[in-house]
Amino acid sequence: MPITIAAIGFGRHFRRSLLPNLIGCENLALTAIAERDPALRAEAAARFPGLTVAADAREIFDSAVDAVLISTDPAGHVDLTRAALKAGKHVFVEKPLGTDPAAVRELAQLARETGRVVSVGTMWRHAPAHRVLDHWLAEHDARARMVDISVTFPAVFRRDGWDLDPMQLALYDMLIHPIDFARHLLGGIGEVDARQLPSSREGEIMMSLRLMNSTRDAMAVVNAATGSHAYQVATWVHTSTGDLIEVDTKDRLRLTTSPTWSGTEGSLRDRATLGWEAGQLYRGWGRKGYAEELAAFADQIAHPAPETADDELDKAAQTLEAIERALASLDPTAPGTRI
């Protein structure tokens, strides 16, 4: 039987990016929607006449549904996640889960006590090409030593209920993805150093982050820009075995796993590589990783592992701590702002 799930929030992001992949997940069955906005609530009722459509999330928490998907204004994510866990629901919550690592660790403790699964929607590490990368590293007993990620985003959007400046918004709403992916590849983040270029136009932020994991002798550099006309990602992973793995926009992977030059005639440099890319029948809708993260959430519920019930939240807290260190590196005197 599919796991019954209710959506908390019927906004643009849910409708465009999450809903198609949720419907496509064979192990999840959408049975209810909660939305405060009357117009969106009417749209939900019209599109899904067979579902329960509520004005208050508490109606969902009091129902028999197995899980909830929270995609509301981020300022409410922590409180809604806490309420859902106390009601005995599994939770998939869009990123970011607030901005306070301590609050996230409290939720981790609650998840452990209730035995519920909580998954946070930082989907980059779930993208198929990145899973191929993970599989290759594990299969060859290799690890990431040096990671280079270059990414461009559109302009920073304002968020209702957030008292955050443009730099904080960029980090918590956009750059959280490459930072979380770097944390995943490095096995954790310790020291963080950030540098910013002066902005030349509205909506533009250009910065470079150096993320260190000294215990594993590994580091990542994230070069990011907002206000771009493109959403592009280029990742290079230099491994402990001397191999190079390149990923283009989470879609195409190229692996160089043998010497990149030889003494061929004319001193030509050979480049022996292996390639991988998503096939034409790839079913993920929108950006790569949405379908896979929802499938992983369902799999965790169906095959519970109590010892890792809070693991996902611990990872989310580590990523938020790295963002805090980046902000402190940019302006050590600035007071912290949390939601």
XYZ file of N, CA and C in Angstrom, residues 69-223:
465
model
N 4.117 16.762 3.585
C 5.126 17.469 2.800
C 4.921 18.955 3.055
N 5.911 19.607 3.660
C 5.791 21.008 4.044
C 6.512 21.874 3.020
N 5.769 22.727 2.336
C 6.338 23.646 1.354
C 5.628 24.987 1.503
N 5.933 25.670 2.602
C 5.320 26.953 2.928
C 6.399 28.021 2.961
N 6.044 29.232 3.415
C 7.072 30.229 3.669
C 8.072 29.636 4.657
N 9.361 29.699 4.375
C 10.349 29.015 5.220
C 10.315 29.426 6.686
N 9.804 30.613 6.992
C 9.760 31.053 8.385
C 8.932 30.118 9.254
N 8.019 29.346 8.653
C 7.174 28.442 9.428
C 7.636 26.995 9.439
N 8.759 26.702 8.782
C 9.161 25.307 8.630
C 9.450 24.607 9.954
N 10.157 25.276 10.859
C 10.521 24.633 12.124
C 9.276 24.307 12.937
N 8.379 25.274 13.103
C 7.174 25.061 13.919
C 6.275 23.989 13.307
N 6.108 24.009 11.987
C 5.261 23.010 11.345
C 5.867 21.608 11.455
N 7.183 21.523 11.311
C 7.846 20.223 11.445
C 7.692 19.687 12.865
N 7.867 20.566 13.842
C 7.699 20.147 15.247
C 6.273 19.646 15.498
N 5.278 20.380 15.020
C 3.889 19.989 15.220
C 3.582 18.660 14.530
N 4.135 18.474 13.336
C 3.893 17.226 12.609
C 4.504 16.036 13.329
N 5.712 16.200 13.833
C 6.365 15.110 14.567
C 5.586 14.765 15.829
N 5.114 15.789 16.548
C 4.347 15.529 17.764
C 3.033 14.828 17.454
N 2.530 15.029 16.232
C 1.305 14.347 15.811
C 1.585 12.957 15.250
N 2.851 12.548 15.252
C 3.215 11.218 14.798
C 3.365 11.077 13.300
N 3.589 12.196 12.584
C 3.709 12.139 11.124
C 5.174 12.109 10.695
N 5.446 11.392 9.627
C 6.722 11.534 8.940
C 6.697 12.875 8.200
N 7.890 13.477 7.997
C 7.926 14.835 7.455
C 8.944 14.947 6.328
N 8.483 15.441 5.191
C 9.378 15.953 4.153
C 9.194 17.465 4.158
N 10.266 18.210 4.416
C 10.161 19.660 4.511
C 11.135 20.302 3.532
N 10.651 21.296 2.802
C 11.520 21.990 1.857
C 12.624 22.741 2.609
N 13.733 22.928 1.914
C 14.829 23.704 2.502
C 14.459 25.189 2.463
N 15.068 25.988 3.354
C 15.847 25.543 4.497
C 14.935 25.239 5.670
N 15.378 24.365 6.543
C 14.629 24.093 7.758
C 15.046 25.147 8.789
N 14.589 26.383 8.570
C 14.994 27.494 9.433
C 16.426 27.907 9.165
N 16.979 28.690 10.080
C 18.366 29.140 9.974
C 19.137 28.887 11.262
N 18.525 28.229 12.229
C 19.132 28.009 13.540
C 19.510 26.538 13.693
N 20.801 26.205 13.669
C 21.198 24.801 13.805
C 20.712 24.165 15.104
N 20.671 24.945 16.187
C 20.228 24.391 17.469
C 18.775 23.932 17.397
N 17.919 24.712 16.724
C 16.518 24.327 16.577
C 16.387 23.050 15.758
N 17.229 22.906 14.748
C 17.191 21.698 13.924
C 17.636 20.487 14.738
N 18.633 20.668 15.595
C 19.086 19.542 16.426
C 18.016 19.157 17.451
N 17.232 20.129 17.917
C 16.104 19.800 18.797
C 15.077 18.949 18.050
N 14.836 19.280 16.789
C 13.927 18.468 15.979
C 14.496 17.067 15.762
N 15.822 16.969 15.645
C 16.455 15.658 15.491
C 16.179 14.789 16.712
N 16.248 15.392 17.898
C 15.954 14.659 19.120
C 14.491 14.211 19.144
N 13.594 15.102 18.700
C 12.174 14.763 18.660
C 11.918 13.642 17.659
N 12.589 13.689 16.514
C 12.441 12.618 15.516
C 12.914 11.290 16.085
N 14.000 11.339 16.849
C 14.514 10.126 17.464
C 13.521 9.558 18.482
N 12.919 10.446 19.274
C 11.969 10.006 20.302
C 10.691 9.430 19.694
N 10.244 10.024 18.590
C 8.987 9.575 17.975
C 9.195 8.467 16.946
N 10.452 8.259 16.538
C 10.731 7.248 15.524
C 10.224 7.618 14.153
N 10.077 8.919 13.887
C 9.580 9.386 12.592
C 10.743 9.768 11.676
N 10.496 9.685 10.386
C 11.473 10.079 9.375
C 11.280 11.548 9.043
N 12.379 12.301 8.979
C 12.339 13.688 8.515
C 13.361 13.834 7.397
N 12.933 14.328 6.266
C 13.817 14.558 5.123
C 13.731 16.022 4.722
N 14.883 16.643 4.467
C 14.954 18.057 4.095
C 15.274 18.154 2.609
N 14.565 19.045 1.900
C 14.637 19.104 0.450
C 15.857 19.773 -0.143
N 17.042 19.366 0.284
C 18.261 19.768 -0.422
C 18.569 18.648 -1.417
N 18.030 18.788 -2.630
C 17.920 17.634 -3.528
C 19.158 17.378 -4.377
N 20.167 18.274 -4.348
C 21.287 18.084 -5.256
C 21.941 16.720 -5.091
N 22.142 16.289 -3.843
C 22.848 15.018 -3.645
C 22.021 13.825 -4.100
N 20.726 14.037 -4.374
C 19.878 12.953 -4.872
C 19.839 12.891 -6.388
N 20.383 13.888 -7.087
C 20.347 13.895 -8.551
C 21.016 12.629 -9.091
N 20.476 12.033 -10.168
C 21.016 10.757 -10.664
C 22.523 10.781 -10.929
N 23.030 11.845 -11.556
C 24.470 11.896 -11.835
C 25.278 11.898 -10.548
N 24.779 12.566 -9.519
C 25.497 12.604 -8.247
C 25.432 11.258 -7.542
N 24.349 10.508 -7.737
C 24.286 9.162 -7.183
C 25.272 8.234 -7.892
N 25.433 8.418 -9.190
C 26.445 7.650 -9.918
C 27.827 7.964 -9.351
N 28.081 9.243 -9.080
C 29.346 9.663 -8.478
C 29.562 8.958 -7.140
N 28.542 8.986 -6.275
C 28.643 8.332 -4.963
C 28.942 6.844 -5.114
N 28.242 6.201 -6.043
C 28.405 4.767 -6.244
C 29.828 4.454 -6.701
N 30.350 5.270 -7.620
C 31.705 5.008 -8.118
C 32.729 5.176 -6.993
N 32.584 6.220 -6.179
C 33.516 6.422 -5.070
C 33.490 5.234 -4.114
N 32.295 4.770 -3.764
C 32.181 3.646 -2.832
C 32.741 2.366 -3.435
N 32.463 2.144 -4.707
C 32.900 0.916 -5.373
C 34.417 0.842 -5.487
N 35.063 2.002 -5.579
C 36.515 2.036 -5.768
C 37.264 2.455 -4.498
N 36.544 2.444 -3.362
C 37.157 2.797 -2.081
C 37.894 4.140 -2.190
N 37.237 5.081 -2.852
C 37.819 6.406 -3.063
C 36.980 7.443 -2.326
N 37.539 8.621 -2.139
C 36.796 9.722 -1.519
C 37.198 11.030 -2.178
N 36.361 12.010 -2.013
C 36.645 13.328 -2.577
C 37.724 14.008 -1.746
N 38.779 14.475 -2.403
C 39.834 15.218 -1.713
C 39.693 16.724 -1.948
N 39.442 17.080 -3.221
C 39.274 18.488 -3.565
C 38.094 18.612 -4.520
N 37.158 19.496 -4.169
C 35.931 19.657 -4.935
C 35.825 21.108 -5.385
N 35.538 21.297 -6.672
C 35.305 22.630 -7.225
C 33.873 22.685 -7.753
N 33.079 23.618 -7.235
C 31.703 23.789 -7.692
C 31.512 25.234 -8.131
N 31.127 25.433 -9.378
C 30.788 26.762 -9.887
C 29.309 26.760 -10.246
N 28.579 27.747 -9.745
C 27.133 27.741 -9.939
C 26.629 29.161 -10.150
N 25.660 29.307 -11.038
C 25.001 30.595 -11.252
C 23.512 30.431 -10.981
N 22.950 31.414 -10.284
C 21.535 31.426 -9.935
C 20.900 32.704 -10.483
N 19.570 32.733 -10.589
C 18.889 34.000 -10.904
C 18.974 34.945 -9.718
N 18.324 36.087 -9.816
C 18.381 37.094 -8.759
C 17.760 36.558 -7.471
N 18.184 37.116 -6.341
C 17.664 36.725 -5.041
C 16.210 37.176 -4.919
N 15.354 36.261 -4.493
C 13.935 36.586 -4.288
C 13.681 36.903 -2.816
N 12.786 37.834 -2.562
C 12.394 38.098 -1.184
C 11.461 36.996 -0.707
N 11.474 36.747 0.594
C 10.628 35.720 1.190
C 9.771 36.352 2.278
N 8.477 36.100 2.230
C 7.580 36.625 3.258
C 7.966 36.054 4.620
N 7.976 36.931 5.628
C 8.248 36.483 6.984
C 9.713 36.354 7.336
N 10.601 36.606 6.383
C 12.038 36.515 6.653
C 12.609 37.915 6.854
N 13.288 38.116 7.957
C 13.994 39.372 8.180
C 15.465 39.152 7.848
N 15.728 38.872 6.566
C 17.081 38.554 6.116
C 17.492 39.520 5.014
N 18.778 39.871 4.997
C 19.279 40.748 3.948
C 19.578 39.907 2.697
N 19.893 40.549 1.553
C 20.097 39.781 0.316
C 21.181 38.712 0.422
N 22.285 38.996 1.133
C 23.333 37.983 1.267
C 22.832 36.776 2.053
N 22.128 37.025 3.151
C 21.587 35.919 3.928
C 20.576 35.114 3.115
N 19.725 35.810 2.360
C 18.768 35.113 1.504
C 19.474 34.246 0.468
N 20.535 34.797 -0.137
C 21.268 34.038 -1.149
C 21.843 32.757 -0.553
N 22.389 32.847 0.653
C 23.015 31.678 1.267
C 21.980 30.655 1.723
N 20.929 31.106 2.403
C 19.964 30.173 2.973
C 18.978 29.631 1.946
N 18.740 30.363 0.865
C 17.726 29.946 -0.098
C 18.314 29.346 -1.366
N 19.538 29.731 -1.741
C 20.122 29.268 -2.996
C 21.438 28.520 -2.788
N 22.421 29.208 -2.177
C 23.727 28.585 -2.019
C 23.716 27.436 -1.027
N 22.609 27.264 -0.298
C 22.483 26.113 0.588
C 22.639 24.813 -0.189
N 22.251 24.807 -1.482
C 22.366 23.589 -2.283
C 23.823 23.186 -2.516
N 24.675 24.051 -3.103
C 26.065 23.620 -3.291
C 26.811 23.414 -1.983
N 26.467 24.180 -0.928
C 27.123 23.985 0.367
C 26.765 22.614 0.927
N 25.495 22.246 0.847
C 25.072 20.931 1.340
C 25.694 19.814 0.518
N 25.786 20.007 -0.784
C 26.400 18.985 -1.641
C 27.882 18.845 -1.323
N 28.562 19.980 -1.085
C 29.973 19.921 -0.700
C 30.134 19.194 0.633
N 29.252 19.484 1.605
C 29.293 18.781 2.889
C 29.144 17.277 2.684
N 28.230 16.898 1.796
C 28.003 15.494 1.491
C 29.261 14.847 0.925
N 29.919 15.498 -0.013
C 31.108 14.931 -0.641
C 32.304 14.892 0.304
N 32.448 15.920 1.139
C 33.597 15.996 2.046
C 33.410 15.147 3.299
N 32.166 14.771 3.600
C 31.899 14.058 4.835
C 31.800 14.967 6.032
N 31.518 16.242 5.804
C 31.414 17.228 6.881
C 32.200 18.474 6.541
N 31.893 19.569 7.229
C 32.568 20.847 7.000
C 33.006 21.411 8.339
N 34.255 21.832 8.412
C 34.775 22.502 9.597
C 34.974 23.984 9.332
N 36.182 24.328 8.943
C 36.523 25.732 8.686
C 35.850 26.230 7.404
N 35.367 27.473 7.453
C 34.736 28.105 6.292
C 35.318 29.502 6.114
N 35.702 29.816 4.907
C 36.191 31.161 4.586
C 35.420 31.668 3.377
N 34.916 32.897 3.449
C 34.095 33.447 2.367
C 34.647 34.791 1.917
N 34.556 35.052 0.623
C 34.961 36.335 0.051
C 33.904 36.776 -0.952
N 33.626 38.079 -0.986
C 32.579 38.611 -1.846
C 33.126 39.717 -2.721
N 32.687 39.729 -3.995
C 33.018 40.825 -4.895
C 31.975 41.933 -4.760
N 32.355 43.190 -4.995
C 31.354 44.271 -4.987
C 30.303 44.020 -6.066
N 29.046 44.293 -5.742
C 27.964 44.109 -6.709
C 27.940 45.259 -7.692
N 27.698 44.937 -8.969
C 27.671 45.964 -10.001
C 26.256 46.274 -10.478
N 25.264 45.458 -10.068
C 23.883 45.684 -10.479
C 22.953 45.030 -9.471
N 21.692 45.419 -9.513
C 20.714 44.920 -8.557
C 20.502 43.416 -8.724
N 20.446 42.721 -7.602
C 20.218 41.284 -7.619
C 21.468 40.458 -7.801
N 22.623 41.115 -7.956
C 23.868 40.383 -8.204
C 24.644 40.200 -6.904
N 25.035 38.987 -6.633
C 25.953 38.656 -5.551
C 26.966 37.673 -6.114
N 28.243 38.000 -5.994
C 29.298 37.101 -6.441
C 30.212 36.805 -5.264
N 30.392 35.527 -4.985
C 31.188 35.181 -3.828
C 31.903 33.851 -4.033
N 32.921 33.633 -3.209
C 33.673 32.391 -3.226
C 33.763 31.866 -1.803
N 33.502 30.572 -1.639
C 33.552 29.924 -0.337
C 34.612 28.829 -0.359
N 35.423 28.793 0.684
C 36.365 27.688 0.867
C 35.899 26.896 2.078
N 35.603 25.618 1.874
C 35.047 24.753 2.910
C 36.049 23.636 3.203
N 36.412 23.473 4.461
C 37.460 22.529 4.822
C 36.914 21.400 5.702
N 37.450 20.201 5.487
C 37.296 19.093 6.415
C 38.706 18.602 6.739
N 39.290 19.182 7.765
C 40.698 18.908 8.081
C 40.918 17.474 8.523
N 39.928 16.864 9.164
C 40.107 15.495 9.646
C 40.247 14.502 8.495
N 39.724 14.861 7.331
C 39.826 13.980 6.167
C 40.748 14.557 5.097
N 41.455 15.646 5.441
C 42.347 16.299 4.470
C 41.623 16.561 3.158
N 40.466 17.193 3.263
C 39.649 17.448 2.082
C 39.132 18.874 2.114
N 38.884 19.426 0.939
C 38.367 20.785 0.859
C 37.502 20.946 -0.376
N 36.642 21.972 -0.326
C 35.810 22.323 -1.478
C 35.846 23.829 -1.660
N 35.768 24.249 -2.898
C 35.648 25.659 -3.238
C 34.355 25.833 -4.026
N 33.496 26.724 -3.550
C 32.242 27.023 -4.225
C 32.307 28.450 -4.734
N 32.277 28.622 -6.042
C 32.192 29.949 -6.660
C 30.771 30.131 -7.157
